[in-house]
Amino acid sequence: MSSASRAAHANSTAPDIFDAIIIGAGICGMYQLYRLRELGLAVRVFEAGSGVGGTWYWNRYPGARFDSESYTYGYSFSASLAEQWDWSEHFSAQPETLRYLEFAAQQFDLLKDIQFNARVAQAHYDKQAKQWIVTTHSGVQARAHYLITAVGVLSAPYTPSISGRDEFQGESWHTAHGPHRAIDLSDKRVGVIGAGATAVQLITEVAKNVGQLTVFQRTANFCIPLNNRPINTHEQTTLKASYGVMFERCRQTFGAFLHDFDPRSAFDVSDQEREIIYERLWNEPGFGFWLGNFHDIVSDPRANETIAEFVRKKIRQRVNDPVVAERLTPRDHCFGTKRVPLESGYYEAYNRPNVELVDLKSTPIEQITATGIKTVERQYPCDIIIFATGFDAVTGALTRMDIRGEEGIALKDKWADGPRTYLGLQIAGFPNLFTVVGAHNAANFCNVPRCGEQNVEWVSDCIRYMGEHQLTRITATVDAEEAWRAHCEDVVSHTLFGATDSWFMGANIPGKKRMFLGYGGGLPRYREKCDAVAAAGYQGFILE
Ligand SMILES: Cc1cc2nc3c(=O)[nH]c(=O)nc-3n(C[C@H](O)[C@H](O)[C@H](O)COP(=O)(O)OP(=O)(O)OC[C@H]3O[C@@H](n4cnc5c(N)ncnc54)[C@H](O)[C@@H]3O)c2cc1C
């Protein structure tokens, strides 16, 4: 496809016109840029941060690292990139992942098309001109035929409004907005609010060298061992030789990890055999214990209880104080229905004399004061407060922008009763807008880059198809959108996810519609559906 228009100079006063604008320069936005450039399109990426990397640019808290096997997370499209990059650990830490993404950006010469420090405030569709008008917070404006959001699944940080938050005189930050420098906490009193996957990584690391650490926990989680270790020279060679096989495996598994559900029921084996299997999986690296377990642990409460009880037993064995162990023991939700945190000594952190756990269910926070955190029971003095309070997941980064479709309807109004999309990739009434890793998309319950690349490739193929057929406009039909939403709800209704308050369900954000935000059918089924739609000439879309 030849460029419809060529971009003017980035700093001129007239709005620049591009074939496509991408919002976000994380792993998915970068790949989308690469693919669209391959099609010959003039592309501009707007990125709020000052560098590439998305999640790995923003989240620099102590302990931040992969839960995906490093080598399954990197780009699969370039054999040369895979060959050049040596991951140092099976689950590498954030600085290494950021270096990897910076290296990829350099290798593919991506930086020249990315405008950094450019947070998009508005994207309005101009029906007459058939263009998206995109405006950043600083007033930079650009127009494009296509708009592609790659704004991330966990990229809109959420900090609860606790009374007195602004009164605090010490340092305080959300984990996604922490300092871009090493921090010495050895003589500090640190309060961490939260107990999800990020908090588990953070607490474990901070506990190793801190004056006093107080953890404020609302919900205890089922945490399982990461079992990380360095990659030795022999493994490095073997890994590089097996990239093709490994990526093919990831294409076929439910969550695009190396692990996949066991087709057997938890009750197909004896109690004794089940215990041996659980013990083996417990010692495996990564998500094997969750995503490589009996398939019915996510659908049958009785099967789930067998694994939940196994984890509860492990917690009791690892935490010295039985009262603390009980506080850390989840009893209000099924195993795996919240994002399972992977840990490397989390439970043992609570055996240290300078680490205290406060249960917010029995003693809620009353307010933040100038000097610390006050619960209904007592005051906890803090020098630093870290909010590990998660994200307005999946939809937050989209609804925080003023995105308006062809009739001027705001996306956040359209989604007031929960997201409506077709394939998680398009929205009726918003022509030529594609949402990579959007709502009701398999990428939200996935080894994200593997699902993200499926999204990017599907969108790129669609744009190529439009060019080849002299089409200029694509919009999902309302019927297709409604059918997709019903399908997503039907799929998840056969699982246990709906019963648990989690970010998967949007339940961590006050006022947010409670609904499963991803696609619960797994990547292979999702890909099949997307491919079938494309093969049928983009069924469910109006092309003009
Ligand atoms: C701490 C943490 C650990 C994680 N670990 C894993 C893991 O091990 N495995 C896994 O599969 N997933 C993991 N995830 C999920 C992770 O978000 C994805 O793996 C992946 O990084 C998503 O890539 P992305 O490009 O879609 O989005 P992101 O990496 O989130 O990038 C989105 C980009 O869009 C930008 N942006 C957003 N809104 C705007 C706007 N209005 N204007 C301009 N720019 C904007 C953001 O600044 C950001 O740079 C983790 C997430 C977190 C927070």
PDB file of N, CA, C and O and ligand atoms in Angstrom, residues 23-30 46-49 51-59 61 64-69 73 118-121 137 150-155 198 201 257 287 339 391 397-398 400-401 436-437 446-449, ligand 1:
ATOM      1  N   ILE A  23      -1.350   4.911  19.651  1.00  0.00           N
ATOM      2  CA  ILE A  23      -1.156   5.480  20.993  1.00  0.00           C
ATOM      3  C   ILE A  23      -0.518   4.399  21.863  1.00  0.00           C
ATOM      4  O   ILE A  23      -1.098   3.332  22.064  1.00  0.00           O
ATOM      5  N   GLY A  24       0.682   4.677  22.363  1.00  0.00           N
ATOM      6  CA  GLY A  24       1.380   3.748  23.250  1.00  0.00           C
ATOM      7  C   GLY A  24       2.586   3.111  22.587  1.00  0.00           C
ATOM      8  O   GLY A  24       2.490   2.594  21.471  1.00  0.00           O
ATOM      9  N   ALA A  25       3.725   3.178  23.277  1.00  0.00           N
ATOM     10  CA  ALA A  25       4.959   2.572  22.750  1.00  0.00           C
ATOM     11  C   ALA A  25       5.463   1.492  23.692  1.00  0.00           C
ATOM     12  O   ALA A  25       6.643   1.416  24.019  1.00  0.00           O
ATOM     13  N   GLY A  26       4.523   0.643  24.141  1.00  0.00           N
ATOM     14  CA  GLY A  26       4.909  -0.569  24.862  1.00  0.00           C
ATOM     15  C   GLY A  26       5.237  -1.650  23.835  1.00  0.00           C
ATOM     16  O   GLY A  26       5.347  -1.376  22.628  1.00  0.00           O
ATOM     17  N   ILE A  27       5.337  -2.864  24.307  1.00  0.00           N
ATOM     18  CA  ILE A  27       5.756  -3.960  23.420  1.00  0.00           C
ATOM     19  C   ILE A  27       4.789  -4.114  22.239  1.00  0.00           C
ATOM     20  O   ILE A  27       5.213  -4.421  21.112  1.00  0.00           O
ATOM     21  N   CYS A  28       3.499  -3.838  22.450  1.00  0.00           N
ATOM     22  CA  CYS A  28       2.517  -4.010  21.368  1.00  0.00           C
ATOM     23  C   CYS A  28       2.518  -2.824  20.410  1.00  0.00           C
ATOM     24  O   CYS A  28       2.488  -3.007  19.189  1.00  0.00           O
ATOM     25  N   GLY A  29       2.566  -1.603  20.957  1.00  0.00           N
ATOM     26  CA  GLY A  29       2.594  -0.420  20.094  1.00  0.00           C
ATOM     27  C   GLY A  29       3.834  -0.413  19.207  1.00  0.00           C
ATOM     28  O   GLY A  29       3.769  -0.038  18.027  1.00  0.00           O
ATOM     29  N   MET A  30       4.957  -0.843  19.762  1.00  0.00           N
ATOM     30  CA  MET A  30       6.197  -0.887  18.975  1.00  0.00           C
ATOM     31  C   MET A  30       6.065  -1.871  17.811  1.00  0.00           C
ATOM     32  O   MET A  30       6.479  -1.585  16.687  1.00  0.00           O
ATOM     33  N   PHE A  46       2.226   8.213  19.590  1.00  0.00           N
ATOM     34  CA  PHE A  46       2.249   9.118  20.741  1.00  0.00           C
ATOM     35  C   PHE A  46       2.419   8.292  22.010  1.00  0.00           C
ATOM     36  O   PHE A  46       1.660   7.343  22.238  1.00  0.00           O
ATOM     37  N   GLU A  47       3.390   8.657  22.809  1.00  0.00           N
ATOM     38  CA  GLU A  47       3.683   7.898  24.028  1.00  0.00           C
ATOM     39  C   GLU A  47       3.812   8.871  25.197  1.00  0.00           C
ATOM     40  O   GLU A  47       4.575   9.842  25.130  1.00  0.00           O
ATOM     41  N   ALA A  48       3.090   8.560  26.282  1.00  0.00           N
ATOM     42  CA  ALA A  48       3.105   9.449  27.455  1.00  0.00           C
ATOM     43  C   ALA A  48       4.471   9.465  28.152  1.00  0.00           C
ATOM     44  O   ALA A  48       4.890  10.496  28.692  1.00  0.00           O
ATOM     45  N   GLY A  49       5.161   8.344  28.147  1.00  0.00           N
ATOM     46  CA  GLY A  49       6.458   8.268  28.825  1.00  0.00           C
ATOM     47  C   GLY A  49       7.567   8.917  28.008  1.00  0.00           C
ATOM     48  O   GLY A  49       7.356   9.312  26.858  1.00  0.00           O
ATOM     49  N   GLY A  51      10.274   7.285  27.179  1.00  0.00           N
ATOM     50  CA  GLY A  51      10.996   6.240  26.461  1.00  0.00           C
ATOM     51  C   GLY A  51      10.050   5.098  26.115  1.00  0.00           C
ATOM     52  O   GLY A  51       8.882   5.103  26.527  1.00  0.00           O
ATOM     53  N   VAL A  52      10.556   4.127  25.360  1.00  0.00           N
ATOM     54  CA  VAL A  52       9.732   2.971  24.997  1.00  0.00           C
ATOM     55  C   VAL A  52       9.631   2.008  26.181  1.00  0.00           C
ATOM     56  O   VAL A  52      10.319   2.164  27.178  1.00  0.00           O
ATOM     57  N   GLY A  53       8.782   0.992  26.048  1.00  0.00           N
ATOM     58  CA  GLY A  53       8.777  -0.083  27.042  1.00  0.00           C
ATOM     59  C   GLY A  53       7.471  -0.261  27.784  1.00  0.00           C
ATOM     60  O   GLY A  53       7.236  -1.307  28.370  1.00  0.00           O
ATOM     61  N   GLY A  54       6.629   0.787  27.827  1.00  0.00           N
ATOM     62  CA  GLY A  54       5.316   0.632  28.468  1.00  0.00           C
ATOM     63  C   GLY A  54       5.450   0.173  29.910  1.00  0.00           C
ATOM     64  O   GLY A  54       6.109   0.824  30.733  1.00  0.00           O
ATOM     65  N   THR A  55       4.836  -0.948  30.205  1.00  0.00           N
ATOM     66  CA  THR A  55       4.880  -1.523  31.554  1.00  0.00           C
ATOM     67  C   THR A  55       6.287  -1.505  32.140  1.00  0.00           C
ATOM     68  O   THR A  55       6.480  -1.177  33.318  1.00  0.00           O
ATOM     69  N   TRP A  56       7.270  -1.820  31.306  1.00  0.00           N
ATOM     70  CA  TRP A  56       8.642  -1.997  31.811  1.00  0.00           C
ATOM     71  C   TRP A  56       9.385  -0.681  31.889  1.00  0.00           C
ATOM     72  O   TRP A  56      10.474  -0.594  32.448  1.00  0.00           O
ATOM     73  N   TYR A  57       8.792   0.355  31.335  1.00  0.00           N
ATOM     74  CA  TYR A  57       9.303   1.710  31.490  1.00  0.00           C
ATOM     75  C   TYR A  57       8.774   2.297  32.800  1.00  0.00           C
ATOM     76  O   TYR A  57       9.508   2.923  33.573  1.00  0.00           O
ATOM     77  N   TRP A  58       7.478   2.059  33.082  1.00  0.00           N
ATOM     78  CA  TRP A  58       6.836   2.706  34.224  1.00  0.00           C
ATOM     79  C   TRP A  58       7.102   1.983  35.537  1.00  0.00           C
ATOM     80  O   TRP A  58       7.300   2.611  36.573  1.00  0.00           O
ATOM     81  N   ASN A  59       7.048   0.665  35.520  1.00  0.00           N
ATOM     82  CA  ASN A  59       7.080  -0.102  36.786  1.00  0.00           C
ATOM     83  C   ASN A  59       8.512  -0.439  37.186  1.00  0.00           C
ATOM     84  O   ASN A  59       9.066  -1.448  36.771  1.00  0.00           O
ATOM     85  N   TYR A  61       9.607  -0.480  40.508  1.00  0.00           N
ATOM     86  CA  TYR A  61       9.658  -0.705  41.959  1.00  0.00           C
ATOM     87  C   TYR A  61      10.621  -1.862  42.275  1.00  0.00           C
ATOM     88  O   TYR A  61      10.859  -2.734  41.430  1.00  0.00           O
ATOM     89  N   ALA A  64      10.453  -5.706  40.776  1.00  0.00           N
ATOM     90  CA  ALA A  64       9.643  -5.848  39.540  1.00  0.00           C
ATOM     91  C   ALA A  64      10.331  -6.820  38.590  1.00  0.00           C
ATOM     92  O   ALA A  64      11.503  -6.648  38.251  1.00  0.00           O
ATOM     93  N   ARG A  65       9.618  -7.834  38.178  1.00  0.00           N
ATOM     94  CA  ARG A  65      10.182  -8.804  37.223  1.00  0.00           C
ATOM     95  C   ARG A  65       9.083  -9.577  36.516  1.00  0.00           C
ATOM     96  O   ARG A  65       7.908  -9.474  36.867  1.00  0.00           O
ATOM     97  N   PHE A  66       9.471 -10.370  35.543  1.00  0.00           N
ATOM     98  CA  PHE A  66       8.550 -11.202  34.770  1.00  0.00           C
ATOM     99  C   PHE A  66       7.888 -12.291  35.607  1.00  0.00           C
ATOM    100  O   PHE A  66       8.529 -12.889  36.483  1.00  0.00           O
ATOM    101  N   ASP A  67       6.665 -12.615  35.246  1.00  0.00           N
ATOM    102  CA  ASP A  67       6.054 -13.877  35.658  1.00  0.00           C
ATOM    103  C   ASP A  67       5.965 -14.812  34.449  1.00  0.00           C
ATOM    104  O   ASP A  67       5.665 -15.991  34.575  1.00  0.00           O
ATOM    105  N   SER A  68       6.163 -14.240  33.266  1.00  0.00           N
ATOM    106  CA  SER A  68       6.283 -15.053  32.042  1.00  0.00           C
ATOM    107  C   SER A  68       7.740 -15.492  31.940  1.00  0.00           C
ATOM    108  O   SER A  68       8.637 -14.722  32.299  1.00  0.00           O
ATOM    109  N   GLU A  69       7.989 -16.676  31.393  1.00  0.00           N
ATOM    110  CA  GLU A  69       9.367 -17.054  31.100  1.00  0.00           C
ATOM    111  C   GLU A  69       9.921 -15.996  30.139  1.00  0.00           C
ATOM    112  O   GLU A  69       9.275 -15.691  29.115  1.00  0.00           O
ATOM    113  N   TYR A  73       8.458 -14.299  26.273  1.00  0.00           N
ATOM    114  CA  TYR A  73       7.859 -12.958  26.307  1.00  0.00           C
ATOM    115  C   TYR A  73       8.365 -12.087  25.160  1.00  0.00           C
ATOM    116  O   TYR A  73       7.639 -11.247  24.643  1.00  0.00           O
ATOM    117  N   ALA A 118       4.181  12.606  25.312  1.00  0.00           N
ATOM    118  CA  ALA A 118       3.004  13.067  24.576  1.00  0.00           C
ATOM    119  C   ALA A 118       1.802  12.217  24.993  1.00  0.00           C
ATOM    120  O   ALA A 118       1.512  11.182  24.385  1.00  0.00           O
ATOM    121  N   ARG A 119       1.157  12.624  26.073  1.00  0.00           N
ATOM    122  CA  ARG A 119      -0.025  11.883  26.528  1.00  0.00           C
ATOM    123  C   ARG A 119      -1.240  12.352  25.752  1.00  0.00           C
ATOM    124  O   ARG A 119      -1.550  13.544  25.730  1.00  0.00           O
ATOM    125  N   VAL A 120      -1.918  11.439  25.115  1.00  0.00           N
ATOM    126  CA  VAL A 120      -3.093  11.799  24.314  1.00  0.00           C
ATOM    127  C   VAL A 120      -4.265  12.095  25.242  1.00  0.00           C
ATOM    128  O   VAL A 120      -4.600  11.301  26.135  1.00  0.00           O
ATOM    129  N   ALA A 121      -4.867  13.267  25.032  1.00  0.00           N
ATOM    130  CA  ALA A 121      -6.022  13.659  25.838  1.00  0.00           C
ATOM    131  C   ALA A 121      -7.314  13.346  25.097  1.00  0.00           C
ATOM    132  O   ALA A 121      -8.296  12.901  25.691  1.00  0.00           O
ATOM    133  N   HIS A 137      -2.121  16.268  25.670  1.00  0.00           N
ATOM    134  CA  HIS A 137      -2.352  17.192  26.790  1.00  0.00           C
ATOM    135  C   HIS A 137      -1.630  18.512  26.575  1.00  0.00           C
ATOM    136  O   HIS A 137      -2.076  19.549  27.050  1.00  0.00           O
ATOM    137  N   ALA A 150      -2.737   1.167  21.653  1.00  0.00           N
ATOM    138  CA  ALA A 150      -1.947   0.074  22.241  1.00  0.00           C
ATOM    139  C   ALA A 150      -1.564   0.560  23.631  1.00  0.00           C
ATOM    140  O   ALA A 150      -0.399   0.663  23.978  1.00  0.00           O
ATOM    141  N   VAL A 151      -2.604   0.913  24.390  1.00  0.00           N
ATOM    142  CA  VAL A 151      -2.404   1.645  25.644  1.00  0.00           C
ATOM    143  C   VAL A 151      -2.266   0.745  26.864  1.00  0.00           C
ATOM    144  O   VAL A 151      -2.118   1.245  27.975  1.00  0.00           O
ATOM    145  N   GLY A 152      -2.300  -0.572  26.629  1.00  0.00           N
ATOM    146  CA  GLY A 152      -1.969  -1.472  27.727  1.00  0.00           C
ATOM    147  C   GLY A 152      -3.155  -1.940  28.537  1.00  0.00           C
ATOM    148  O   GLY A 152      -4.214  -1.296  28.576  1.00  0.00           O
ATOM    149  N   VAL A 153      -2.924  -3.067  29.194  1.00  0.00           N
ATOM    150  CA  VAL A 153      -3.965  -3.688  30.012  1.00  0.00           C
ATOM    151  C   VAL A 153      -3.855  -3.239  31.470  1.00  0.00           C
ATOM    152  O   VAL A 153      -4.852  -3.028  32.158  1.00  0.00           O
ATOM    153  N   LEU A 154      -2.615  -3.041  31.909  1.00  0.00           N
ATOM    154  CA  LEU A 154      -2.367  -2.605  33.290  1.00  0.00           C
ATOM    155  C   LEU A 154      -1.504  -1.351  33.231  1.00  0.00           C
ATOM    156  O   LEU A 154      -0.321  -1.363  33.562  1.00  0.00           O
ATOM    157  N   SER A 155      -2.089  -0.268  32.744  1.00  0.00           N
ATOM    158  CA  SER A 155      -1.297   0.942  32.530  1.00  0.00           C
ATOM    159  C   SER A 155      -1.975   2.194  33.075  1.00  0.00           C
ATOM    160  O   SER A 155      -1.413   3.275  32.971  1.00  0.00           O
ATOM    161  N   THR A 198       1.911  -7.287  42.233  1.00  0.00           N
ATOM    162  CA  THR A 198       2.981  -6.291  42.355  1.00  0.00           C
ATOM    163  C   THR A 198       3.455  -6.198  43.796  1.00  0.00           C
ATOM    164  O   THR A 198       4.652  -6.203  44.079  1.00  0.00           O
ATOM    165  N   GLN A 201       5.804  -9.000  44.873  1.00  0.00           N
ATOM    166  CA  GLN A 201       7.193  -8.818  44.421  1.00  0.00           C
ATOM    167  C   GLN A 201       7.883  -7.742  45.250  1.00  0.00           C
ATOM    168  O   GLN A 201       9.010  -7.903  45.713  1.00  0.00           O
ATOM    169  N   PHE A 257       1.323 -19.488  27.189  1.00  0.00           N
ATOM    170  CA  PHE A 257       2.531 -19.792  27.965  1.00  0.00           C
ATOM    171  C   PHE A 257       3.048 -21.174  27.536  1.00  0.00           C
ATOM    172  O   PHE A 257       2.388 -21.870  26.748  1.00  0.00           O
ATOM    173  N   PHE A 287       3.973 -20.184  35.913  1.00  0.00           N
ATOM    174  CA  PHE A 287       2.545 -20.393  36.136  1.00  0.00           C
ATOM    175  C   PHE A 287       2.091 -21.850  36.028  1.00  0.00           C
ATOM    176  O   PHE A 287       0.880 -22.100  35.955  1.00  0.00           O
ATOM    177  N   ARG A 339      -5.617 -12.771  39.648  1.00  0.00           N
ATOM    178  CA  ARG A 339      -4.275 -12.950  39.058  1.00  0.00           C
ATOM    179  C   ARG A 339      -3.367 -13.552  40.135  1.00  0.00           C
ATOM    180  O   ARG A 339      -3.183 -12.967  41.199  1.00  0.00           O
ATOM    181  N   PHE A 391      -4.434  -1.265  39.150  1.00  0.00           N
ATOM    182  CA  PHE A 391      -4.754  -0.503  37.945  1.00  0.00           C
ATOM    183  C   PHE A 391      -6.248  -0.544  37.655  1.00  0.00           C
ATOM    184  O   PHE A 391      -6.935  -1.499  38.023  1.00  0.00           O
ATOM    185  N   ALA A 397      -7.162   2.818  30.584  1.00  0.00           N
ATOM    186  CA  ALA A 397      -6.314   3.694  29.756  1.00  0.00           C
ATOM    187  C   ALA A 397      -7.110   4.245  28.578  1.00  0.00           C
ATOM    188  O   ALA A 397      -6.796   5.313  28.060  1.00  0.00           O
ATOM    189  N   LEU A 398      -8.148   3.534  28.161  1.00  0.00           N
ATOM    190  CA  LEU A 398      -8.984   4.019  27.048  1.00  0.00           C
ATOM    191  C   LEU A 398      -9.994   5.053  27.536  1.00  0.00           C
ATOM    192  O   LEU A 398     -10.155   6.115  26.940  1.00  0.00           O
ATOM    193  N   ARG A 400      -9.868   6.911  30.098  1.00  0.00           N
ATOM    194  CA  ARG A 400      -9.269   8.142  30.634  1.00  0.00           C
ATOM    195  C   ARG A 400      -9.001   9.163  29.524  1.00  0.00           C
ATOM    196  O   ARG A 400      -8.687  10.312  29.794  1.00  0.00           O
ATOM    197  N   MET A 401      -9.070   8.702  28.274  1.00  0.00           N
ATOM    198  CA  MET A 401      -8.964   9.655  27.152  1.00  0.00           C
ATOM    199  C   MET A 401     -10.385  10.020  26.713  1.00  0.00           C
ATOM    200  O   MET A 401     -11.315   9.257  26.911  1.00  0.00           O
ATOM    201  N   VAL A 436      -5.770  -2.596  20.107  1.00  0.00           N
ATOM    202  CA  VAL A 436      -4.874  -3.736  20.358  1.00  0.00           C
ATOM    203  C   VAL A 436      -4.874  -4.012  21.862  1.00  0.00           C
ATOM    204  O   VAL A 436      -4.776  -3.078  22.658  1.00  0.00           O
ATOM    205  N   VAL A 437      -4.991  -5.283  22.225  1.00  0.00           N
ATOM    206  CA  VAL A 437      -5.103  -5.694  23.635  1.00  0.00           C
ATOM    207  C   VAL A 437      -6.301  -4.960  24.272  1.00  0.00           C
ATOM    208  O   VAL A 437      -6.237  -4.469  25.392  1.00  0.00           O
ATOM    209  N   CYS A 446      -3.437 -13.688  29.289  1.00  0.00           N
ATOM    210  CA  CYS A 446      -2.478 -14.205  28.315  1.00  0.00           C
ATOM    211  C   CYS A 446      -1.053 -13.823  28.678  1.00  0.00           C
ATOM    212  O   CYS A 446      -0.825 -12.884  29.435  1.00  0.00           O
ATOM    213  N   ASN A 447      -0.116 -14.550  28.118  1.00  0.00           N
ATOM    214  CA  ASN A 447       1.262 -14.103  28.027  1.00  0.00           C
ATOM    215  C   ASN A 447       1.200 -12.977  26.981  1.00  0.00           C
ATOM    216  O   ASN A 447       1.203 -13.237  25.777  1.00  0.00           O
ATOM    217  N   VAL A 448       1.097 -11.747  27.459  1.00  0.00           N
ATOM    218  CA  VAL A 448       0.555 -10.656  26.629  1.00  0.00           C
ATOM    219  C   VAL A 448       1.208 -10.493  25.241  1.00  0.00           C
ATOM    220  O   VAL A 448       0.502 -10.356  24.241  1.00  0.00           O
ATOM    221  N   PRO A 449       2.540 -10.533  25.137  1.00  0.00           N
ATOM    222  CA  PRO A 449       3.094 -10.308  23.792  1.00  0.00           C
ATOM    223  C   PRO A 449       2.644 -11.336  22.761  1.00  0.00           C
ATOM    224  O   PRO A 449       2.496 -11.018  21.589  1.00  0.00           O
TER     225      PRO A 449
HETATM  226  C1  LIG B   1       4.304  -5.013  37.116  1.00  0.00           C
HETATM  227  C2  LIG B   1       3.733  -5.751  35.959  1.00  0.00           C
HETATM  228  C3  LIG B   1       4.254  -6.978  35.612  1.00  0.00           C
HETATM  229  C4  LIG B   1       3.738  -7.672  34.514  1.00  0.00           C
HETATM  230  N1  LIG B   1       4.256  -8.892  34.202  1.00  0.00           N
HETATM  231  C5  LIG B   1       3.787  -9.545  33.123  1.00  0.00           C
HETATM  232  C6  LIG B   1       4.313 -10.807  32.735  1.00  0.00           C
HETATM  233  O1  LIG B   1       5.206 -11.362  33.371  1.00  0.00           O
HETATM  234  N2  LIG B   1       3.781 -11.398  31.650  1.00  0.00           N
HETATM  235  C7  LIG B   1       2.790 -10.827  30.898  1.00  0.00           C
HETATM  236  O2  LIG B   1       2.375 -11.398  29.905  1.00  0.00           O
HETATM  237  N3  LIG B   1       2.291  -9.629  31.245  1.00  0.00           N
HETATM  238  C8  LIG B   1       2.755  -8.983  32.317  1.00  0.00           C
HETATM  239  N4  LIG B   1       2.227  -7.762  32.650  1.00  0.00           N
HETATM  240  C9  LIG B   1       1.224  -7.155  31.775  1.00  0.00           C
HETATM  241  C10 LIG B   1       1.924  -6.141  30.821  1.00  0.00           C
HETATM  242  O3  LIG B   1       1.242  -4.949  30.910  1.00  0.00           O
HETATM  243  C11 LIG B   1       2.013  -6.695  29.415  1.00  0.00           C
HETATM  244  O4  LIG B   1       2.858  -7.818  29.413  1.00  0.00           O
HETATM  245  C12 LIG B   1       2.593  -5.776  28.350  1.00  0.00           C
HETATM  246  O5  LIG B   1       3.619  -4.971  28.839  1.00  0.00           O
HETATM  247  C13 LIG B   1       1.535  -4.951  27.717  1.00  0.00           C
HETATM  248  O6  LIG B   1       2.114  -4.298  26.614  1.00  0.00           O
HETATM  249  P1  LIG B   1       1.332  -3.187  25.871  1.00  0.00           P
HETATM  250  O7  LIG B   1       2.234  -2.648  24.832  1.00  0.00           O
HETATM  251  O8  LIG B   1       0.021  -3.712  25.437  1.00  0.00           O
HETATM  252  O9  LIG B   1       1.001  -2.095  26.984  1.00  0.00           O
HETATM  253  P2  LIG B   1       1.925  -1.317  27.986  1.00  0.00           P
HETATM  254  O10 LIG B   1       3.223  -1.984  28.173  1.00  0.00           O
HETATM  255  O11 LIG B   1       1.108  -1.066  29.183  1.00  0.00           O
HETATM  256  O12 LIG B   1       2.201   0.052  27.226  1.00  0.00           O
HETATM  257  C14 LIG B   1       1.169   0.964  27.003  1.00  0.00           C
HETATM  258  C15 LIG B   1       1.788   2.313  26.739  1.00  0.00           C
HETATM  259  O13 LIG B   1       0.753   3.209  26.384  1.00  0.00           O
HETATM  260  C16 LIG B   1       1.048   4.455  26.939  1.00  0.00           C
HETATM  261  N5  LIG B   1      -0.196   5.207  27.068  1.00  0.00           N
HETATM  262  C17 LIG B   1      -1.318   4.875  27.752  1.00  0.00           C
HETATM  263  N6  LIG B   1      -2.251   5.837  27.644  1.00  0.00           N
HETATM  264  C18 LIG B   1      -1.694   6.798  26.867  1.00  0.00           C
HETATM  265  C19 LIG B   1      -2.145   8.047  26.389  1.00  0.00           C
HETATM  266  N7  LIG B   1      -3.357   8.527  26.695  1.00  0.00           N
HETATM  267  N8  LIG B   1      -1.314   8.776  25.615  1.00  0.00           N
HETATM  268  C20 LIG B   1      -0.077   8.324  25.277  1.00  0.00           C
HETATM  269  N9  LIG B   1       0.410   7.147  25.724  1.00  0.00           N
HETATM  270  C21 LIG B   1      -0.394   6.401  26.502  1.00  0.00           C
HETATM  271  C22 LIG B   1       1.652   4.148  28.289  1.00  0.00           C
HETATM  272  O14 LIG B   1       2.451   5.216  28.728  1.00  0.00           O
HETATM  273  C23 LIG B   1       2.462   2.895  27.966  1.00  0.00           C
HETATM  274  O15 LIG B   1       3.776   3.211  27.683  1.00  0.00           O
HETATM  275  C24 LIG B   1       2.701  -7.085  33.754  1.00  0.00           C
HETATM  276  C25 LIG B   1       2.173  -5.858  34.126  1.00  0.00           C
HETATM  277  C26 LIG B   1       2.673  -5.193  35.223  1.00  0.00           C
HETATM  278  C27 LIG B   1       2.093  -3.864  35.586  1.00  0.00           C
END
